[in-house]
PDB file of C-alpha atoms in Angstrom:
ATOM      1  CA  MET A   1     -84.727 159.829  86.260  1.00 47.00           C
ATOM      2  CA  LEU A   2     -87.216 157.780  84.296  1.00 46.00           C
ATOM      3  CA  SER A   3     -88.977 160.921  83.116  1.00 47.00           C
ATOM      4  CA  PHE A   4     -85.667 162.370  82.051  1.00 45.00           C
ATOM      5  CA  LEU A   5     -85.071 159.284  79.870  1.00 45.00           C
ATOM      6  CA  MET A   6     -88.554 159.461  78.467  1.00 47.00           C
ATOM      7  CA  LEU A   7     -88.139 163.053  77.644  1.00 46.00           C
ATOM      8  CA  THR A   8     -84.924 162.513  75.811  1.00 46.00           C
ATOM      9  CA  SER A   9     -86.102 159.366  74.042  1.00 47.00           C
ATOM     10  CA  CYS A  10     -89.424 160.776  73.019  1.00 48.00           C
ATOM     11  CA  LYS A  11     -88.076 163.933  71.619  1.00 51.00           C
ATOM     12  CA  LYS A  12     -88.829 164.328  67.995  1.00 51.00           C
ATOM     13  CA  GLU A  13     -85.740 164.627  65.971  1.00 53.00           C
ATOM     14  CA  GLU A  14     -85.700 168.035  64.377  1.00 56.00           C
ATOM     15  CA  LYS A  15     -84.130 168.056  60.982  1.00 57.00           C
ATOM     16  CA  VAL A  16     -81.923 171.026  60.621  1.00 57.00           C
ATOM     17  CA  ALA A  17     -82.632 172.468  57.230  1.00 59.00           C
ATOM     18  CA  GLU A  18     -79.385 172.901  55.532  1.00 61.00           C
ATOM     19  CA  ASP A  19     -78.912 175.731  53.091  1.00 59.00           C
ATOM     20  CA  PRO A  20     -78.466 174.360  49.667  1.00 65.00           C
ATOM     21  CA  ILE A  21     -74.973 174.781  48.542  1.00 74.00           C
ATOM     22  CA  LYS A  22     -74.816 177.838  46.434  1.00 73.00           C
ATOM     23  CA  LYS A  23     -72.363 177.362  43.678  1.00 76.00           C
ATOM     24  CA  THR A  24     -71.004 180.535  42.224  1.00 78.00           C
ATOM     25  CA  VAL A  25     -70.258 180.012  38.521  1.00 79.00           C
ATOM     26  CA  GLU A  26     -67.708 182.370  37.167  1.00 79.00           C
ATOM     27  CA  TYR A  27     -67.437 182.828  33.406  1.00 79.00           C
ATOM     28  CA  ASP A  28     -64.286 183.890  31.750  1.00 78.00           C
ATOM     29  CA  MET A  29     -65.442 186.415  29.160  1.00 82.00           C
ATOM     30  CA  TYR A  30     -63.486 186.237  25.959  1.00 80.00           C
ATOM     31  CA  GLN A  31     -61.275 189.220  25.626  1.00 85.00           C
ATOM     32  CA  PRO A  32     -59.878 189.402  22.132  1.00 87.00           C
ATOM     33  CA  SER A  33     -56.303 190.457  21.798  1.00 92.00           C
ATOM     34  CA  GLU A  34     -55.430 193.762  20.166  1.00 94.00           C
ATOM     35  CA  MET A  35     -54.524 191.894  16.953  1.00 92.00           C
ATOM     36  CA  ALA A  36     -57.804 189.974  16.955  1.00 91.00           C
ATOM     37  CA  GLY A  37     -59.751 193.206  17.423  1.00 94.00           C
ATOM     38  CA  PHE A  38     -57.797 194.766  14.614  1.00 93.00           C
ATOM     39  CA  MET A  39     -58.397 191.814  12.313  1.00 93.00           C
ATOM     40  CA  ASN A  40     -62.137 192.046  13.073  1.00 94.00           C
ATOM     41  CA  ALA A  41     -62.039 195.781  12.136  1.00 94.00           C
ATOM     42  CA  MET A  42     -60.278 194.973   8.908  1.00 94.00           C
ATOM     43  CA  TYR A  43     -62.901 192.333   8.173  1.00 96.00           C
ATOM     44  CA  ALA A  44     -65.666 194.923   8.692  1.00 96.00           C
ATOM     45  CA  TYR A  45     -63.851 197.427   6.626  1.00 95.00           C
ATOM     46  CA  ASN A  46     -63.421 194.970   3.768  1.00 96.00           C
ATOM     47  CA  GLN A  47     -67.141 194.091   3.917  1.00 97.00           C
ATOM     48  CA  GLN A  48     -67.807 197.780   3.382  1.00 95.00           C
ATOM     49  CA  LEU A  49     -65.349 198.016   0.569  1.00 95.00           C
ATOM     50  CA  LYS A  50     -66.973 195.017  -1.177  1.00 96.00           C
ATOM     51  CA  ALA A  51     -70.421 196.575  -0.863  1.00 96.00           C
ATOM     52  CA  GLN A  52     -69.078 199.859  -2.341  1.00 95.00           C
ATOM     53  CA  ILE A  53     -67.325 198.226  -5.220  1.00 95.00           C
ATOM     54  CA  VAL A  54     -70.309 195.986  -6.027  1.00 96.00           C
ATOM     55  CA  ALA A  55     -72.568 199.141  -6.025  1.00 96.00           C
ATOM     56  CA  GLY A  56     -70.180 200.737  -8.539  1.00 94.00           C
ATOM     57  CA  GLU A  57     -68.608 203.192  -6.056  1.00 94.00           C
ATOM     58  CA  THR A  58     -64.881 203.847  -5.844  1.00 92.00           C
ATOM     59  CA  PRO A  59     -63.418 203.979  -2.403  1.00 91.00           C
ATOM     60  CA  THR A  60     -60.959 206.745  -1.930  1.00 87.00           C
ATOM     61  CA  ASN A  61     -59.601 206.562   1.667  1.00 88.00           C
ATOM     62  CA  LEU A  62     -58.279 204.005   3.940  1.00 89.00           C
ATOM     63  CA  PRO A  63     -59.516 204.641   7.481  1.00 87.00           C
ATOM     64  CA  LEU A  64     -57.409 201.934   9.086  1.00 86.00           C
ATOM     65  CA  ASP A  65     -53.908 202.394  10.357  1.00 91.00           C
ATOM     66  CA  LEU A  66     -52.484 199.176   8.780  1.00 92.00           C
ATOM     67  CA  LEU A  67     -49.098 199.788  10.343  1.00 91.00           C
ATOM     68  CA  LYS A  68     -50.769 198.540  13.630  1.00 92.00           C
ATOM     69  CA  LEU A  69     -50.221 195.073  12.211  1.00 92.00           C
ATOM     70  CA  HIS A  70     -46.549 195.491  13.135  1.00 91.00           C
ATOM     71  CA  SER A  71     -47.193 196.412  16.719  1.00 91.00           C
ATOM     72  CA  ALA A  72     -50.635 195.125  17.895  1.00 92.00           C
ATOM     73  CA  GLU A  73     -50.463 192.640  20.731  1.00 93.00           C
ATOM     74  CA  MET A  74     -50.944 189.148  19.418  1.00 91.00           C
ATOM     75  CA  THR A  75     -53.381 186.499  20.810  1.00 86.00           C
ATOM     76  CA  ASP A  76     -51.838 184.441  23.659  1.00 85.00           C
ATOM     77  CA  GLY A  77     -49.661 181.720  22.336  1.00 83.00           C
ATOM     78  CA  LYS A  78     -49.133 183.451  18.938  1.00 86.00           C
ATOM     79  CA  SER A  79     -46.240 185.381  17.776  1.00 86.00           C
ATOM     80  CA  ARG A  80     -45.072 187.157  14.653  1.00 88.00           C
ATOM     81  CA  THR A  81     -43.314 184.474  12.664  1.00 86.00           C
ATOM     82  CA  GLN A  82     -40.926 185.031   9.794  1.00 88.00           C
ATOM     83  CA  ASN A  83     -43.725 183.856   7.494  1.00 87.00           C
ATOM     84  CA  TRP A  84     -46.215 186.301   9.071  1.00 86.00           C
ATOM     85  CA  GLU A  85     -43.665 189.098   8.595  1.00 88.00           C
ATOM     86  CA  SER A  86     -43.331 188.314   4.945  1.00 89.00           C
ATOM     87  CA  PHE A  87     -47.051 188.481   4.360  1.00 92.00           C
ATOM     88  CA  VAL A  88     -47.837 191.634   6.291  1.00 92.00           C
ATOM     89  CA  ASN A  89     -46.148 194.235   4.101  1.00 93.00           C
ATOM     90  CA  VAL A  90     -47.550 192.547   0.955  1.00 94.00           C
ATOM     91  CA  PHE A  91     -51.018 192.757   2.534  1.00 93.00           C
ATOM     92  CA  ILE A  92     -50.591 196.398   3.522  1.00 94.00           C
ATOM     93  CA  ASN A  93     -49.528 197.362   0.008  1.00 94.00           C
ATOM     94  CA  SER A  94     -52.392 195.436  -1.553  1.00 94.00           C
ATOM     95  CA  GLN A  95     -54.893 197.006   0.818  1.00 94.00           C
ATOM     96  CA  GLU A  96     -53.520 200.523  -0.037  1.00 94.00           C
ATOM     97  CA  ALA A  97     -53.682 199.663  -3.724  1.00 94.00           C
ATOM     98  CA  ILE A  98     -57.547 199.371  -3.408  1.00 94.00           C
ATOM     99  CA  VAL A  99     -57.914 203.160  -2.732  1.00 92.00           C
ATOM    100  CA  ASP A 100     -55.182 204.127  -5.253  1.00 91.00           C
ATOM    101  CA  THR A 101     -57.137 206.172  -7.745  1.00 85.00           C
ATOM    102  CA  LEU A 102     -54.204 206.369 -10.128  1.00 87.00           C
ATOM    103  CA  SER A 103     -53.935 202.568 -10.569  1.00 87.00           C
ATOM    104  CA  ASN A 104     -54.485 201.184 -14.029  1.00 89.00           C
ATOM    105  CA  THR A 105     -55.643 197.843 -12.531  1.00 91.00           C
ATOM    106  CA  GLU A 106     -59.418 197.250 -12.307  1.00 94.00           C
ATOM    107  CA  LEU A 107     -60.833 197.968  -8.785  1.00 94.00           C
ATOM    108  CA  LYS A 108     -62.480 194.606  -8.414  1.00 96.00           C
ATOM    109  CA  GLU A 109     -59.086 192.953  -9.267  1.00 96.00           C
ATOM    110  CA  ARG A 110     -57.146 195.119  -6.763  1.00 95.00           C
ATOM    111  CA  TYR A 111     -59.705 194.318  -4.034  1.00 96.00           C
ATOM    112  CA  ASN A 112     -59.577 190.519  -4.675  1.00 97.00           C
ATOM    113  CA  VAL A 113     -55.788 190.609  -4.657  1.00 96.00           C
ATOM    114  CA  ALA A 114     -55.875 192.108  -1.180  1.00 96.00           C
ATOM    115  CA  ILE A 115     -58.381 189.478   0.044  1.00 97.00           C
ATOM    116  CA  ASN A 116     -56.357 186.662  -1.514  1.00 96.00           C
ATOM    117  CA  ASN A 117     -53.368 188.097   0.422  1.00 95.00           C
ATOM    118  CA  CYS A 118     -55.402 187.721   3.610  1.00 93.00           C
ATOM    119  CA  LEU A 119     -56.111 184.158   2.633  1.00 95.00           C
ATOM    120  CA  SER A 120     -52.508 183.303   1.783  1.00 93.00           C
ATOM    121  CA  CYS A 121     -51.350 184.444   5.270  1.00 90.00           C
ATOM    122  CA  HIS A 122     -54.200 182.711   7.073  1.00 90.00           C
ATOM    123  CA  LYS A 123     -53.428 179.455   5.333  1.00 92.00           C
ATOM    124  CA  THR A 124     -50.194 179.234   7.296  1.00 87.00           C
ATOM    125  CA  GLU A 125     -50.720 181.411  10.453  1.00 83.00           C
ATOM    126  CA  CYS A 126     -54.260 181.115  11.728  1.00 85.00           C
ATOM    127  CA  THR A 127     -56.639 178.998   9.653  1.00 89.00           C
ATOM    128  CA  GLY A 128     -59.918 179.509  11.543  1.00 89.00           C
ATOM    129  CA  PRO A 129     -61.256 182.569   9.708  1.00 92.00           C
ATOM    130  CA  ILE A 130     -60.683 181.273   6.167  1.00 95.00           C
ATOM    131  CA  PRO A 131     -64.230 180.515   5.327  1.00 96.00           C
ATOM    132  CA  LYS A 132     -65.324 183.861   6.534  1.00 96.00           C
ATOM    133  CA  ILE A 133     -62.537 185.617   4.564  1.00 96.00           C
ATOM    134  CA  LYS A 134     -63.483 183.763   1.401  1.00 97.00           C
ATOM    135  CA  LYS A 135     -66.923 185.376   1.617  1.00 97.00           C
ATOM    136  CA  LEU A 136     -65.274 188.715   1.110  1.00 97.00           C
ATOM    137  CA  LEU A 137     -64.145 187.866  -2.450  1.00 97.00           C
ATOM    138  CA  ILE A 138     -66.101 189.462  -5.308  1.00 97.00           C
ATOM    139  CA  GLN A 139     -67.088 186.876  -7.874  1.00 93.00           C
TER     140      GLN A 139
END
């Protein structure tokens, strides 16, 4: 019996190596709404327009379907307000005026009117992109 006690008391404690806790980090990838994606496409389009106008070229077509502004899914938490609705048709008309080859208004002025319409709406509806939109203006 004594040897049994000695054996149990003399045993070296073995440390059980524990697996480090593996934490799985899951990232929520930003998925822009249909409206946000469309706004980014309009921004890119207007950058191209600005470059064309500054280079002395006259744009003749409007590749974007601006009527999507009436139906594109809004960003979560946002909705089409009465204020937004009042701006959207004005914006569409001003954007179409840029490529109107029969207009008597100077091209640079028509373009800046369209960009200022963007700014007017964004001052009340979604203020975040205002500094970016201001860069679209032709000085």
